[in-house]
Short mmCIF file of C-alpha atoms in Angstrom, two decimals:
data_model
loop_
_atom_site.label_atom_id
_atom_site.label_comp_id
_atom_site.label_asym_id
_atom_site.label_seq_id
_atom_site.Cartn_x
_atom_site.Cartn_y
_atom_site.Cartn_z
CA UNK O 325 -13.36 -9.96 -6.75
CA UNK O 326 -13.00 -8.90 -3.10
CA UNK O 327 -13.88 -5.00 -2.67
CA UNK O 328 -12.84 -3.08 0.07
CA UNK O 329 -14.97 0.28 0.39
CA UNK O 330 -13.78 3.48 2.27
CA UNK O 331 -16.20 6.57 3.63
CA UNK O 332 -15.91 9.41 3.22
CA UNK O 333 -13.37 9.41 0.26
CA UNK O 334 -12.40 12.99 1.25
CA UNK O 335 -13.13 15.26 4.65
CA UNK O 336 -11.70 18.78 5.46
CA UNK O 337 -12.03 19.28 9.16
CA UNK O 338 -10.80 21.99 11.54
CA UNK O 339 -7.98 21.42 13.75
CA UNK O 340 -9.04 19.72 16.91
CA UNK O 341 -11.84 18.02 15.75
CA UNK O 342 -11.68 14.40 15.20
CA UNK O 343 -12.47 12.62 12.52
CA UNK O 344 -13.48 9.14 11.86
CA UNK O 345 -13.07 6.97 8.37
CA UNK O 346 -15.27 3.43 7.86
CA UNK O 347 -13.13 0.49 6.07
CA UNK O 348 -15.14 -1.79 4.95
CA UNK O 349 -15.04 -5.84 3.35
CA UNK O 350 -18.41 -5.36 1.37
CA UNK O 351 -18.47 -9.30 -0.08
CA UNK O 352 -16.33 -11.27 2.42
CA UNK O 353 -14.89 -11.10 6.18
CA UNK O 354 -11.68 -9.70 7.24
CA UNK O 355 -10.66 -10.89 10.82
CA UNK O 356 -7.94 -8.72 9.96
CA UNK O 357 -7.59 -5.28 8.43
CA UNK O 358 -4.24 -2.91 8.24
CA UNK O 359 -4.27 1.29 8.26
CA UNK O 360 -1.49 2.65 6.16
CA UNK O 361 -0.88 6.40 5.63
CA UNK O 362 0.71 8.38 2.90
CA UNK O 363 2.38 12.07 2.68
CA UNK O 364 2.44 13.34 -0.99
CA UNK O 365 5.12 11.95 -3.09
CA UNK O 366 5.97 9.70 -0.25
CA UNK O 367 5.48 5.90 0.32
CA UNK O 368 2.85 4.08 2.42
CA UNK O 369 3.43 3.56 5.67
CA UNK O 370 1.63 1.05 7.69
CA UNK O 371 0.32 2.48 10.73
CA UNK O 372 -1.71 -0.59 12.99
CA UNK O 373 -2.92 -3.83 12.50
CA UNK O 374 -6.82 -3.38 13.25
CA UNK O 375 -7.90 -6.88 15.05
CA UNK O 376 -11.52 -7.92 15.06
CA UNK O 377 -13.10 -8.29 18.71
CA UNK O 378 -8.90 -7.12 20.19
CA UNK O 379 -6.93 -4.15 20.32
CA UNK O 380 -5.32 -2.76 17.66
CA UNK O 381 -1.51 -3.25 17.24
CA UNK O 382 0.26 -0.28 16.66
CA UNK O 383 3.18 0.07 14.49
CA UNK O 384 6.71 2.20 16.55
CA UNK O 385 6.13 5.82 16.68
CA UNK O 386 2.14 5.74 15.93
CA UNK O 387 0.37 7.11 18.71
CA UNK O 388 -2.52 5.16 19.96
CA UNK O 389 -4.07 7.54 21.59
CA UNK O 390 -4.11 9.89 19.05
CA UNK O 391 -5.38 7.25 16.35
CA UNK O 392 -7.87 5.24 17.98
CA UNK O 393 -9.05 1.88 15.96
CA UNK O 394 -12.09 -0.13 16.66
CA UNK O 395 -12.58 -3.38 14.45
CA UNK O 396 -16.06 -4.02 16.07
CA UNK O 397 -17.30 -6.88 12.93
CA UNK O 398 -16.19 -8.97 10.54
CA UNK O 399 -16.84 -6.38 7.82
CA UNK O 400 -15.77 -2.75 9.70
CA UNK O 401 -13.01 -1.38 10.85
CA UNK O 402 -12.84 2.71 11.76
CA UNK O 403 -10.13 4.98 12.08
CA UNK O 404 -10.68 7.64 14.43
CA UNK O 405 -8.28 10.64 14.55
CA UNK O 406 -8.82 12.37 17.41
CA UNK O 407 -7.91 16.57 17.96
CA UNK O 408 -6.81 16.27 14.43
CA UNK O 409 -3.83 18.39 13.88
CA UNK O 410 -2.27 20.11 10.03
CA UNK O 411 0.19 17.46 10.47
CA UNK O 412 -2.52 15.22 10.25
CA UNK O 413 -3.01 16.00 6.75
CA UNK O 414 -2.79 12.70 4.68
CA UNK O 415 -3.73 10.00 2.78
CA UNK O 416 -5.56 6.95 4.96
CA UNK O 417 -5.85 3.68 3.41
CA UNK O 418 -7.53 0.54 4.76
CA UNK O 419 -6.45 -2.39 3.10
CA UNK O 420 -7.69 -6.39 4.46
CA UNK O 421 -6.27 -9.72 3.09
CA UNK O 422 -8.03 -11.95 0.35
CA UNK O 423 -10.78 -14.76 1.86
CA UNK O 424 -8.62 -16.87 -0.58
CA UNK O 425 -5.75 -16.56 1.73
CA UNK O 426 -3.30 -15.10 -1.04
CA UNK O 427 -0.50 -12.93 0.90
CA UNK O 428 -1.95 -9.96 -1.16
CA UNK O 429 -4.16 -7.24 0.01
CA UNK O 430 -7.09 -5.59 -1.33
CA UNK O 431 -6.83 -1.81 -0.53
CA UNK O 432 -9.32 0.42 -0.18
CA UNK O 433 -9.65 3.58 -2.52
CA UNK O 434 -8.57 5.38 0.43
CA UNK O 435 -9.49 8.87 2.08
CA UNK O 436 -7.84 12.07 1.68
CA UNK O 437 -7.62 14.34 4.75
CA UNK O 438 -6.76 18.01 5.21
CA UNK O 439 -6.67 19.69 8.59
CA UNK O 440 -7.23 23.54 8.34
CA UNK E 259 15.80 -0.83 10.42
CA UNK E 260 14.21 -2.47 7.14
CA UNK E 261 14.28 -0.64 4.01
CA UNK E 262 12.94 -0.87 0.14
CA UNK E 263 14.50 1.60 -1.95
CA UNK E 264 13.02 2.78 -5.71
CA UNK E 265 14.17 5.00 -7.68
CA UNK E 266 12.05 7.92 -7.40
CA UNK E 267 11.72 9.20 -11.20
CA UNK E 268 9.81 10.23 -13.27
CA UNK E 269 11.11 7.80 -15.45
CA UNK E 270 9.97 8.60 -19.32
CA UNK E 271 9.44 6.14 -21.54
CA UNK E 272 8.23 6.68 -25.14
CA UNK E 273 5.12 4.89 -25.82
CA UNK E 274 6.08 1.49 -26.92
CA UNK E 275 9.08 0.85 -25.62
CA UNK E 276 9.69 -0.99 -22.40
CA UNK E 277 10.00 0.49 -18.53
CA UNK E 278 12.42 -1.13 -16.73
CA UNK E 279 11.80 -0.27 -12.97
CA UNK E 280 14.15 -1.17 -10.16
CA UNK E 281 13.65 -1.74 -6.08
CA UNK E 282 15.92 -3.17 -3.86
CA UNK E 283 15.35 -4.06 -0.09
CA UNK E 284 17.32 -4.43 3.06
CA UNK E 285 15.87 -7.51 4.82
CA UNK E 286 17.57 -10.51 3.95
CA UNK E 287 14.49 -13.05 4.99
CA UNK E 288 12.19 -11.24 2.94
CA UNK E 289 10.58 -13.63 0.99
CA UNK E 290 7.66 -12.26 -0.87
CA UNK E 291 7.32 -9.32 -3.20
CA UNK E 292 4.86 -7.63 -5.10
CA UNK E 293 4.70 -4.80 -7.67
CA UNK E 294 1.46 -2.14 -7.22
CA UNK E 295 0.27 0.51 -9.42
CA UNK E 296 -0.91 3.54 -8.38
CA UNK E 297 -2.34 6.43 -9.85
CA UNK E 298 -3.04 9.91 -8.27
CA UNK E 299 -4.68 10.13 -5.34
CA UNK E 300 -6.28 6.70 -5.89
CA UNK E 301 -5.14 3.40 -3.54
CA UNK E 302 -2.53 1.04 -5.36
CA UNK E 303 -3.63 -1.97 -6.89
CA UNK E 304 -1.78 -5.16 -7.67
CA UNK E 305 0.05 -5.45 -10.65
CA UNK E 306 1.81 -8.88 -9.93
CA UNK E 307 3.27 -11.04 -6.69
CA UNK E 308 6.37 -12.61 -7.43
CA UNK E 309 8.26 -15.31 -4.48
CA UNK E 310 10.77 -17.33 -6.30
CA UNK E 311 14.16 -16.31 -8.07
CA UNK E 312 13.82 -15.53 -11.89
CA UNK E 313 11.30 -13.82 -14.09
CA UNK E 314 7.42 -14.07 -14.01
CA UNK E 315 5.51 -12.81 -16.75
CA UNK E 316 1.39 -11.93 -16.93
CA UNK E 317 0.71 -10.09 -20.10
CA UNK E 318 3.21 -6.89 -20.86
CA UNK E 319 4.66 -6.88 -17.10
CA UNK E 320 7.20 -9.25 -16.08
CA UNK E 321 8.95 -9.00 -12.80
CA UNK E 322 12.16 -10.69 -12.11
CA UNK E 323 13.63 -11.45 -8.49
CA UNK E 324 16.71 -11.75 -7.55
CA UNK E 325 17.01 -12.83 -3.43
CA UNK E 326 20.90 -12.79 -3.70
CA UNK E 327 21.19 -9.67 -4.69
CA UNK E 328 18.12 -8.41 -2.64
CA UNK E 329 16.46 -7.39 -6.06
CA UNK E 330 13.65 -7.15 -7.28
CA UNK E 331 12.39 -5.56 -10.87
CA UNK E 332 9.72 -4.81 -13.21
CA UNK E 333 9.71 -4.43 -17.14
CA UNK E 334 6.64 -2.89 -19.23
CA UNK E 335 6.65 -3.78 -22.31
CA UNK E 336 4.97 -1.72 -25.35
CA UNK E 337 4.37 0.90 -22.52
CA UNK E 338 0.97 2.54 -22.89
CA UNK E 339 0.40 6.04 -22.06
CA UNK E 340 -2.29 4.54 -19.40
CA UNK E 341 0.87 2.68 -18.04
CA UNK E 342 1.49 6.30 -16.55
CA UNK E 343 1.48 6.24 -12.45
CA UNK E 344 3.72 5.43 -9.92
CA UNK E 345 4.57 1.75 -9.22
CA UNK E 346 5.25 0.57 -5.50
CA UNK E 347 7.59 -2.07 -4.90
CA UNK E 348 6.07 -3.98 -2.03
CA UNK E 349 7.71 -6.48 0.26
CA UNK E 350 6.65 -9.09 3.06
CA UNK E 351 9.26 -10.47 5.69
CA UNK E 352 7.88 -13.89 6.47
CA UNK E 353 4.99 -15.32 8.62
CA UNK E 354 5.32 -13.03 11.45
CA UNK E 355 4.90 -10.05 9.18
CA UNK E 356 1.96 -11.14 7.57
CA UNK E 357 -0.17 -8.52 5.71
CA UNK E 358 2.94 -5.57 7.02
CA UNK E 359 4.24 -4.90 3.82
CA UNK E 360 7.03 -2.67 3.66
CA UNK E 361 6.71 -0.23 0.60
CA UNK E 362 9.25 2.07 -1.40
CA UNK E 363 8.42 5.34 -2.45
CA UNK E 364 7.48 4.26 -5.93
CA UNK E 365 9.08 4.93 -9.30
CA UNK E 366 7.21 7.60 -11.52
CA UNK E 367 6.70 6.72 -14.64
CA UNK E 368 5.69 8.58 -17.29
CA UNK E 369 4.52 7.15 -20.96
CA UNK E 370 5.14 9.84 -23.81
CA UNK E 371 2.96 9.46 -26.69
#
């Protein structure tokens, strides 16, 4: 089936550095790929629509700036959180739709973040 | 503002018996649905999809929908201790939402040997 790989799985990072994560279709093409986040015991929330060759469309209250996305090819999205903050502190996870077309996503096995 | 709502848990279940989890939502044109299963700190991963009223059954999971209500559930049966994670009720609006899904909190549930 359709895999959808994540790097790095896990990153500790000082505040105000930034910090990219790679999402990546490894066997088929996603035109389109979504970024959700998660806080512990919480649900996931979707953050932007990552477009390939577009902008990103950002969901209310997500900061653009702040979480830059670049969906340069078919197979790659990246996540870039820039002057990463404690707050910051989460769960990312990539997900992109099935080539079959299904209204399903694949997610990917996400990354786990931690601002010090 | 749309909403799914699941109970939160942890909801324990003696191994072999059934787990009956609940989620309800707030958008009346939802129209698809799908039950994940996730396990700590790992991404969810799709259980079953679900998009007409009534029950739909793959194996020992069988989720029921219920659009009138704005219900949807899920039933394990002979619950496994591996059955043990937290199960997202996911839900699509229509076309223009495609690939948004809107997810509850989860229901913990926890399979007692």
């Amino acid at each position: 089936g359709a895999v959808v790989s994540q790097h790095p799985s896990r990153v500790i990072c000082k505040s105000g550095t930034s910090v990219k994560i790679e999402c990546r279709s490894l066997d088929f093409q996603a035109t389109t790929m979504f970024w959700y986040r998660q806080f512990p015991k919480k649900s996931l929330m979707l953050m932007a629509t990552s477009n390939e060759g577009s902008k990103a469309t950002y969901e209310q209250g997500v900061e653009k700036d702040k979480f830059l996305i670049n969906h340069a090819s078919l197979t790659l999205s990246t996540l870039t959180v820039t002057s990463a903050h404690p707050e910051d502190s989460s769960f990312y996870i990539c997900s992109a739709p099935p080539p079959s077309g299904e209204e399903t996503q694949y997610f990917g096995p996400g990354t786990r973040l931690l601002v010090l | 503002q749309k909403e799914v709502e699941q109970n939160s848990g942890p909801l324990s279940v003696p191994e072999g018996a059934i787990a009956s989890l609940n989620c309800t939502y707030s958008d009346r044109v939802s129209q698809s649905f799908f039950w994940y299963r996730q396990y700590s700190g790992k991404s969810p991963e799709l259980i079953m999809s679900i998009y007409s009223n009534g029950d739909k059954e793959d194996g020992r999971f069988t989720a029921q929908l219920n659009k009138a209500s704005q219900y949807v559930s899920l039933l394990i049966r002979d619950s496994q201790p591996s059955d043990s994670a937290t199960y997202l009720c996911a839900v699509l609006s229509g076309p223009d939402s495609w690939g948004k899904f809107q997810f509850g909190a989860g229901t913990q549930v926890v399979v007692t040997p």
